[in-house]
């Protein structure tokens, strides 16, 4: 795909995290992050990987949050304090800092999953639990009104 329009990532892949804390980015996701990426804490105990362009747009939104609001400050701290800027190495791996591995409970196997604006790294047991939760309690119908025609 190169420098043109990059397809949004979808799918899930199971990879191993190596003894140096590196994770391979699946081939179908590599164009999405080829210009660099930001790795940070995500929701539900996963890690988010944002391409630099998406991260910049996200930063603009975060900068608009009121400094006087405690919830805004807490969220910005959560998101920024663990952030790490990276590039794919020659073997299409990214290093995952120990603090982020601890947060997401990543050791051994890791699920690399696509989402509309990011990739997610998951502990496989957490990933399966999240999927089971969605299956047992699907989103409210009003959230899906524009999704299902």
Short mmCIF file of C-alpha atoms in Angstrom, two decimals:
data_model
loop_
_atom_site.label_atom_id
_atom_site.label_comp_id
_atom_site.label_asym_id
_atom_site.label_seq_id
_atom_site.Cartn_x
_atom_site.Cartn_y
_atom_site.Cartn_z
CA UNK A 1 0.00 0.00 0.00
CA UNK A 2 2.94 2.35 0.60
CA UNK A 3 2.32 6.04 1.18
CA UNK A 4 -1.15 6.11 -0.39
CA UNK A 5 -4.37 5.38 1.43
CA UNK A 6 -3.76 2.80 4.14
CA UNK A 7 -6.56 0.36 4.88
CA UNK A 8 -7.90 0.26 8.41
CA UNK A 9 -6.62 -2.76 10.29
CA UNK A 10 -8.97 -5.62 11.06
CA UNK A 11 -8.51 -9.17 12.24
CA UNK A 12 -6.73 -10.80 15.15
CA UNK A 13 -3.48 -12.70 15.32
CA UNK A 14 -1.77 -14.70 18.03
CA UNK A 15 1.96 -14.07 18.40
CA UNK A 16 4.61 -14.69 21.04
CA UNK A 17 6.25 -11.89 22.98
CA UNK A 18 9.97 -12.64 22.97
CA UNK A 19 12.32 -12.67 25.96
CA UNK A 20 13.29 -9.04 25.21
CA UNK A 21 9.65 -7.92 25.29
CA UNK A 22 9.22 -7.51 21.54
CA UNK A 23 6.07 -8.31 19.58
CA UNK A 24 5.82 -8.92 15.85
CA UNK A 25 3.30 -6.75 14.05
CA UNK A 26 1.33 -8.94 11.61
CA UNK A 27 1.99 -8.36 7.89
CA UNK A 28 -1.53 -7.05 7.24
CA UNK A 29 -1.01 -4.30 9.88
CA UNK A 30 2.48 -3.14 8.91
CA UNK A 31 1.47 -0.47 6.39
CA UNK A 32 -0.79 1.02 9.06
CA UNK A 33 2.19 1.79 11.34
CA UNK A 34 5.10 1.99 8.87
CA UNK A 35 5.69 5.71 9.52
CA UNK A 36 6.02 5.19 13.27
CA UNK A 37 3.69 4.51 16.15
CA UNK A 38 2.80 5.35 19.71
CA UNK A 39 2.24 2.49 22.15
CA UNK A 40 0.31 3.28 25.33
CA UNK A 41 -2.16 1.97 27.91
CA UNK A 42 -5.61 1.15 26.59
CA UNK A 43 -8.99 0.41 28.07
CA UNK A 44 -9.97 -2.94 29.61
CA UNK A 45 -6.33 -3.78 30.33
CA UNK A 46 -4.97 -3.89 26.78
CA UNK A 47 -2.38 -1.73 25.04
CA UNK A 48 -3.15 0.61 22.15
CA UNK A 49 -0.88 1.16 19.16
CA UNK A 50 -1.64 4.36 17.25
CA UNK A 51 -0.06 5.40 13.96
CA UNK A 52 1.60 8.81 14.37
CA UNK A 53 -1.07 10.64 12.36
CA UNK A 54 -3.89 9.27 14.52
CA UNK A 55 -1.89 10.03 17.68
CA UNK A 56 -1.47 13.67 16.62
CA UNK A 57 -5.23 14.03 16.14
CA UNK A 58 -5.81 12.40 19.51
CA UNK A 59 -3.33 14.78 21.16
CA UNK A 60 -5.27 17.75 19.77
CA UNK A 61 -8.41 16.42 21.43
CA UNK A 62 -6.63 15.72 24.71
CA UNK A 63 -5.21 19.25 24.73
CA UNK A 64 -8.78 20.58 24.67
CA UNK A 65 -9.71 18.82 27.92
CA UNK A 66 -10.06 21.26 30.81
CA UNK A 67 -7.04 21.31 33.10
CA UNK A 68 -9.35 22.15 35.99
CA UNK A 69 -11.31 18.89 35.63
CA UNK A 70 -9.91 16.06 37.81
CA UNK A 71 -11.28 13.31 35.54
CA UNK A 72 -9.64 14.89 32.49
CA UNK A 73 -6.30 15.18 34.29
CA UNK A 74 -6.52 11.56 35.43
CA UNK A 75 -7.27 10.30 31.93
CA UNK A 76 -4.44 12.32 30.37
CA UNK A 77 -2.03 10.94 32.98
CA UNK A 78 -3.19 7.39 32.34
CA UNK A 79 -2.78 7.76 28.58
CA UNK A 80 0.42 9.82 28.38
CA UNK A 81 2.54 8.50 31.23
CA UNK A 82 2.95 5.10 29.65
CA UNK A 83 3.27 6.27 26.05
CA UNK A 84 6.25 5.09 24.02
CA UNK A 85 7.22 6.21 20.50
CA UNK A 86 8.53 3.41 18.28
CA UNK A 87 9.16 2.16 14.78
CA UNK A 88 9.06 -1.36 13.42
CA UNK A 89 12.50 -2.94 13.48
CA UNK A 90 13.93 -4.94 10.55
CA UNK A 91 11.92 -7.98 11.66
CA UNK A 92 8.66 -5.98 12.02
CA UNK A 93 8.76 -6.07 15.82
CA UNK A 94 8.12 -3.37 18.38
CA UNK A 95 9.55 -3.28 21.89
CA UNK A 96 6.97 -3.23 24.67
CA UNK A 97 8.35 -1.51 27.79
CA UNK A 98 8.20 -3.57 30.99
CA UNK A 99 5.72 -1.20 32.66
CA UNK A 100 3.28 -1.65 29.76
CA UNK A 101 3.82 -5.43 29.70
CA UNK A 102 2.99 -5.49 33.41
CA UNK A 103 -0.11 -3.33 32.92
CA UNK A 104 -1.49 -5.57 30.14
CA UNK A 105 -0.20 -8.82 31.71
CA UNK A 106 1.69 -9.69 28.53
CA UNK A 107 4.04 -12.63 28.67
CA UNK A 108 4.24 -15.64 26.42
CA UNK A 109 1.45 -15.19 23.91
CA UNK A 110 -0.17 -11.93 22.87
CA UNK A 111 -3.20 -11.20 20.68
CA UNK A 112 -2.63 -8.42 18.14
CA UNK A 113 -6.07 -7.14 17.10
CA UNK A 114 -7.14 -4.46 14.65
CA UNK A 115 -9.58 -1.63 15.35
CA UNK A 116 -10.65 1.40 13.26
CA UNK A 117 -7.95 3.83 14.44
CA UNK A 118 -5.50 1.61 16.30
CA UNK A 119 -4.11 -1.82 16.99
CA UNK A 120 -4.58 -3.49 20.35
CA UNK A 121 -2.29 -5.87 22.23
CA UNK A 122 -4.04 -8.27 24.58
CA UNK A 123 -3.29 -10.98 27.05
CA UNK A 124 -5.16 -13.91 25.39
CA UNK A 125 -7.21 -14.69 28.52
CA UNK A 126 -8.34 -11.06 28.84
CA UNK A 127 -9.12 -10.95 25.11
CA UNK A 128 -11.33 -14.04 25.35
CA UNK A 129 -13.09 -12.65 28.42
CA UNK A 130 -13.85 -9.36 26.61
CA UNK A 131 -15.21 -11.25 23.59
CA UNK A 132 -17.36 -13.45 25.82
CA UNK A 133 -18.73 -10.34 27.55
CA UNK A 134 -19.78 -8.81 24.22
CA UNK A 135 -21.43 -12.08 23.19
CA UNK A 136 -23.34 -12.42 26.45
CA UNK A 137 -24.27 -8.71 26.70
CA UNK A 138 -24.33 -7.17 23.21
CA UNK A 139 -24.27 -3.37 22.84
CA UNK A 140 -27.53 -1.51 23.31
CA UNK A 141 -29.63 -1.46 20.11
CA UNK A 142 -29.39 2.34 19.83
CA UNK A 143 -25.60 2.04 19.50
CA UNK A 144 -26.07 -0.21 16.48
CA UNK A 145 -28.79 1.77 14.69
CA UNK A 146 -26.42 3.08 12.00
CA UNK A 147 -24.32 -0.08 11.95
CA UNK A 148 -26.96 -2.59 10.86
CA UNK A 149 -29.09 -1.48 7.93
#
